[in-house]
Short mmCIF file of N, CA and C in Angstrom, two decimals:
data_model
loop_
_atom_site.label_atom_id
_atom_site.label_comp_id
_atom_site.label_asym_id
_atom_site.label_seq_id
_atom_site.Cartn_x
_atom_site.Cartn_y
_atom_site.Cartn_z
N MET A 97 32.88 -26.98 46.73
CA MET A 97 34.23 -26.95 47.18
C MET A 97 35.12 -26.60 45.99
N LEU A 98 36.14 -25.84 46.23
CA LEU A 98 37.13 -25.53 45.20
C LEU A 98 38.40 -26.31 45.48
N LEU A 99 38.99 -26.82 44.42
CA LEU A 99 40.26 -27.54 44.55
C LEU A 99 41.32 -26.75 43.82
N GLY A 100 42.39 -26.46 44.51
CA GLY A 100 43.50 -25.75 43.90
C GLY A 100 44.80 -26.24 44.49
N THR A 101 45.88 -26.00 43.79
CA THR A 101 47.20 -26.42 44.25
C THR A 101 48.11 -25.19 44.29
N HIS A 102 48.81 -25.01 45.38
CA HIS A 102 49.77 -23.92 45.51
C HIS A 102 50.79 -24.02 44.37
N LEU A 103 51.19 -22.88 43.85
CA LEU A 103 52.13 -22.87 42.72
C LEU A 103 53.38 -23.70 42.97
N ASP A 104 53.87 -23.71 44.19
CA ASP A 104 55.10 -24.47 44.50
C ASP A 104 54.91 -25.98 44.40
N TYR A 105 53.64 -26.43 44.39
CA TYR A 105 53.37 -27.87 44.41
C TYR A 105 52.67 -28.38 43.15
N ARG A 106 52.52 -27.52 42.16
CA ARG A 106 51.89 -27.96 40.92
C ARG A 106 52.79 -28.93 40.18
N ARG A 107 52.14 -29.86 39.48
CA ARG A 107 52.82 -30.87 38.66
C ARG A 107 53.63 -31.86 39.51
N LEU A 108 53.28 -31.98 40.80
CA LEU A 108 53.96 -32.93 41.67
C LEU A 108 53.02 -34.04 42.14
N GLY A 109 51.77 -34.01 41.67
CA GLY A 109 50.83 -35.07 42.01
C GLY A 109 49.93 -34.80 43.20
N ALA A 110 50.00 -33.61 43.80
CA ALA A 110 49.19 -33.31 44.98
C ALA A 110 47.70 -33.34 44.66
N ALA A 111 47.28 -32.70 43.58
CA ALA A 111 45.85 -32.68 43.23
C ALA A 111 45.36 -34.08 42.86
N SER A 112 46.18 -34.84 42.16
CA SER A 112 45.80 -36.22 41.82
C SER A 112 45.59 -37.05 43.08
N MET A 113 46.46 -36.86 44.07
CA MET A 113 46.31 -37.60 45.33
C MET A 113 45.01 -37.23 46.04
N LEU A 114 44.68 -35.93 46.04
CA LEU A 114 43.43 -35.50 46.67
C LEU A 114 42.22 -36.10 45.96
N LEU A 115 42.25 -36.09 44.63
CA LEU A 115 41.13 -36.66 43.87
C LEU A 115 41.02 -38.16 44.08
N LYS A 116 42.13 -38.85 44.08
CA LYS A 116 42.09 -40.30 44.29
C LYS A 116 41.58 -40.65 45.69
N TRP A 117 41.93 -39.84 46.69
CA TRP A 117 41.39 -40.02 48.03
C TRP A 117 39.86 -39.89 48.00
N GLY A 118 39.38 -38.85 47.32
CA GLY A 118 37.93 -38.65 47.19
C GLY A 118 37.26 -39.79 46.45
N GLN A 119 37.91 -40.30 45.42
CA GLN A 119 37.34 -41.42 44.67
C GLN A 119 37.23 -42.67 45.54
N GLU A 120 38.21 -42.91 46.38
CA GLU A 120 38.14 -44.07 47.29
C GLU A 120 36.98 -43.91 48.26
N LYS A 121 36.79 -42.70 48.79
CA LYS A 121 35.66 -42.43 49.69
C LYS A 121 34.34 -42.62 48.94
N ALA A 122 34.27 -42.16 47.69
CA ALA A 122 33.05 -42.30 46.90
C ALA A 122 32.73 -43.76 46.63
N LYS A 123 33.75 -44.58 46.39
CA LYS A 123 33.53 -46.01 46.18
C LYS A 123 32.90 -46.64 47.42
N VAL A 124 33.47 -46.34 48.58
CA VAL A 124 32.98 -46.92 49.84
C VAL A 124 31.54 -46.50 50.10
N GLU A 125 31.24 -45.22 49.85
CA GLU A 125 29.90 -44.70 50.12
C GLU A 125 28.95 -44.88 48.95
N GLU A 126 29.46 -45.45 47.85
CA GLU A 126 28.67 -45.71 46.64
C GLU A 126 27.94 -44.46 46.15
N VAL A 127 28.71 -43.38 45.98
CA VAL A 127 28.16 -42.13 45.48
C VAL A 127 28.87 -41.73 44.19
N VAL A 128 28.22 -40.87 43.45
CA VAL A 128 28.75 -40.33 42.20
C VAL A 128 29.43 -39.00 42.51
N MET A 129 30.57 -38.75 41.92
CA MET A 129 31.25 -37.46 42.05
C MET A 129 30.96 -36.63 40.80
N THR A 130 30.61 -35.36 41.01
CA THR A 130 30.38 -34.46 39.88
C THR A 130 31.17 -33.18 40.11
N LEU A 131 31.48 -32.49 39.01
CA LEU A 131 32.20 -31.23 39.12
C LEU A 131 32.07 -30.44 37.84
N PHE A 132 32.42 -29.16 37.92
CA PHE A 132 32.55 -28.30 36.76
C PHE A 132 34.03 -27.99 36.61
N ALA A 133 34.62 -28.43 35.52
CA ALA A 133 36.06 -28.27 35.30
C ALA A 133 36.35 -27.02 34.48
N SER A 134 37.32 -26.27 34.94
CA SER A 134 37.83 -25.15 34.14
C SER A 134 38.70 -25.73 33.04
N PRO A 135 39.00 -24.93 32.02
CA PRO A 135 39.91 -25.42 30.98
C PRO A 135 41.25 -25.89 31.56
N MET A 136 41.73 -25.22 32.61
CA MET A 136 43.01 -25.61 33.22
C MET A 136 42.89 -26.95 33.96
N GLY A 137 41.75 -27.21 34.60
CA GLY A 137 41.58 -28.43 35.37
C GLY A 137 41.16 -29.64 34.57
N TYR A 138 40.60 -29.42 33.38
CA TYR A 138 40.07 -30.53 32.59
C TYR A 138 41.06 -31.68 32.37
N PRO A 139 42.30 -31.42 31.97
CA PRO A 139 43.22 -32.55 31.75
C PRO A 139 43.43 -33.42 32.99
N LEU A 140 43.51 -32.79 34.15
CA LEU A 140 43.68 -33.54 35.39
C LEU A 140 42.48 -34.44 35.66
N TYR A 141 41.28 -33.87 35.56
CA TYR A 141 40.08 -34.66 35.85
C TYR A 141 39.91 -35.80 34.85
N SER A 142 40.23 -35.55 33.60
CA SER A 142 40.17 -36.62 32.59
C SER A 142 41.16 -37.73 32.93
N LYS A 143 42.35 -37.34 33.36
CA LYS A 143 43.40 -38.31 33.67
C LYS A 143 43.00 -39.25 34.81
N VAL A 144 42.23 -38.75 35.77
CA VAL A 144 41.85 -39.60 36.91
C VAL A 144 40.48 -40.25 36.72
N GLY A 145 39.92 -40.17 35.50
CA GLY A 145 38.74 -40.95 35.18
C GLY A 145 37.41 -40.25 35.11
N PHE A 146 37.39 -38.91 35.22
CA PHE A 146 36.12 -38.20 35.08
C PHE A 146 35.72 -38.17 33.61
N THR A 147 34.42 -38.21 33.36
CA THR A 147 33.87 -38.21 32.00
C THR A 147 33.10 -36.91 31.78
N GLU A 148 33.34 -36.26 30.64
CA GLU A 148 32.61 -35.04 30.29
C GLU A 148 31.18 -35.40 29.92
N VAL A 149 30.21 -34.67 30.51
CA VAL A 149 28.80 -34.92 30.19
C VAL A 149 28.10 -33.71 29.59
N ASP A 150 28.65 -32.51 29.77
CA ASP A 150 28.00 -31.32 29.23
C ASP A 150 28.98 -30.15 29.31
N LYS A 151 28.63 -29.06 28.63
CA LYS A 151 29.42 -27.83 28.69
C LYS A 151 28.51 -26.70 29.16
N ILE A 152 29.05 -25.81 29.97
CA ILE A 152 28.30 -24.63 30.37
C ILE A 152 29.16 -23.40 30.10
N HIS A 153 28.49 -22.30 29.83
CA HIS A 153 29.19 -21.03 29.63
C HIS A 153 28.79 -20.10 30.76
N ILE A 154 29.78 -19.55 31.43
CA ILE A 154 29.54 -18.64 32.54
C ILE A 154 29.88 -17.24 32.06
N GLN A 155 28.91 -16.34 32.22
CA GLN A 155 29.11 -14.97 31.78
C GLN A 155 28.64 -14.03 32.88
N VAL A 156 29.46 -13.07 33.20
CA VAL A 156 29.10 -12.06 34.18
C VAL A 156 28.20 -11.04 33.50
N GLU A 157 27.12 -10.68 34.18
CA GLU A 157 26.18 -9.71 33.61
C GLU A 157 26.92 -8.41 33.28
N GLY A 158 26.68 -7.92 32.08
CA GLY A 158 27.32 -6.70 31.64
C GLY A 158 28.68 -6.89 30.98
N ASP A 159 29.13 -8.13 30.90
CA ASP A 159 30.43 -8.43 30.29
C ASP A 159 30.18 -9.28 29.04
N ASP A 160 30.88 -8.97 27.96
CA ASP A 160 30.69 -9.72 26.72
C ASP A 160 31.39 -11.07 26.73
N ALA A 161 32.44 -11.20 27.50
CA ALA A 161 33.22 -12.44 27.51
C ALA A 161 32.54 -13.50 28.38
N SER A 162 32.74 -14.75 28.00
CA SER A 162 32.24 -15.86 28.83
C SER A 162 33.35 -16.90 28.95
N VAL A 163 33.21 -17.75 29.95
CA VAL A 163 34.19 -18.81 30.19
C VAL A 163 33.45 -20.14 30.11
N GLU A 164 34.03 -21.08 29.36
CA GLU A 164 33.42 -22.40 29.24
C GLU A 164 33.95 -23.32 30.34
N HIS A 165 33.04 -24.00 31.02
CA HIS A 165 33.39 -25.02 31.99
C HIS A 165 32.73 -26.32 31.55
N LEU A 166 33.34 -27.43 31.91
CA LEU A 166 32.83 -28.73 31.51
C LEU A 166 32.23 -29.45 32.71
N ALA A 167 30.98 -29.88 32.56
CA ALA A 167 30.36 -30.71 33.59
C ALA A 167 30.92 -32.11 33.43
N MET A 168 31.42 -32.66 34.54
CA MET A 168 32.05 -33.98 34.49
C MET A 168 31.51 -34.86 35.61
N VAL A 169 31.58 -36.16 35.40
CA VAL A 169 31.09 -37.11 36.39
C VAL A 169 32.10 -38.24 36.55
N TRP A 170 32.15 -38.78 37.77
CA TRP A 170 32.97 -39.96 38.03
C TRP A 170 32.16 -40.93 38.88
N THR A 171 32.14 -42.17 38.47
CA THR A 171 31.60 -43.25 39.29
C THR A 171 32.68 -44.32 39.34
N ASP A 172 32.40 -45.38 40.06
CA ASP A 172 33.36 -46.48 40.12
C ASP A 172 33.65 -46.99 38.70
N ASP A 173 32.72 -46.76 37.77
CA ASP A 173 32.92 -47.11 36.37
C ASP A 173 32.30 -46.00 35.51
N SER A 174 33.02 -44.89 35.33
CA SER A 174 32.49 -43.74 34.60
C SER A 174 32.16 -44.06 33.15
N ARG A 175 32.78 -45.11 32.60
CA ARG A 175 32.50 -45.45 31.21
C ARG A 175 31.02 -45.78 31.01
N ALA A 176 30.35 -46.26 32.05
CA ALA A 176 28.93 -46.59 31.95
C ALA A 176 28.10 -45.35 31.63
N TRP A 177 28.53 -44.17 32.07
CA TRP A 177 27.79 -42.94 31.80
C TRP A 177 27.78 -42.61 30.31
N LYS A 178 28.84 -42.91 29.60
CA LYS A 178 28.90 -42.60 28.17
C LYS A 178 27.80 -43.33 27.42
N ASP A 179 27.48 -44.55 27.82
CA ASP A 179 26.45 -45.33 27.15
C ASP A 179 25.05 -44.77 27.39
N GLU A 180 24.87 -44.03 28.49
CA GLU A 180 23.55 -43.50 28.83
C GLU A 180 23.29 -42.13 28.22
N LEU A 181 24.29 -41.48 27.68
CA LEU A 181 24.11 -40.13 27.14
C LEU A 181 23.51 -40.15 25.76
#
């Protein structure tokens, strides 16, 4: 799934509300949330409690440039993941 916010609604808390809704569902179902964060999305995910666990570089075949994305995880207590890395 991709998460994005319309330009007219950025910086108003819409994405944070969507993530917090998902976190509440994850708590009830006792599941871990994972994602790959773009550089633009990383501050938001960090703010709502996701923890960085790895970095990946995405490169289109035939193109010299690559984009770094961060693998992130959230559990009811994401701090526990840092101890296991």
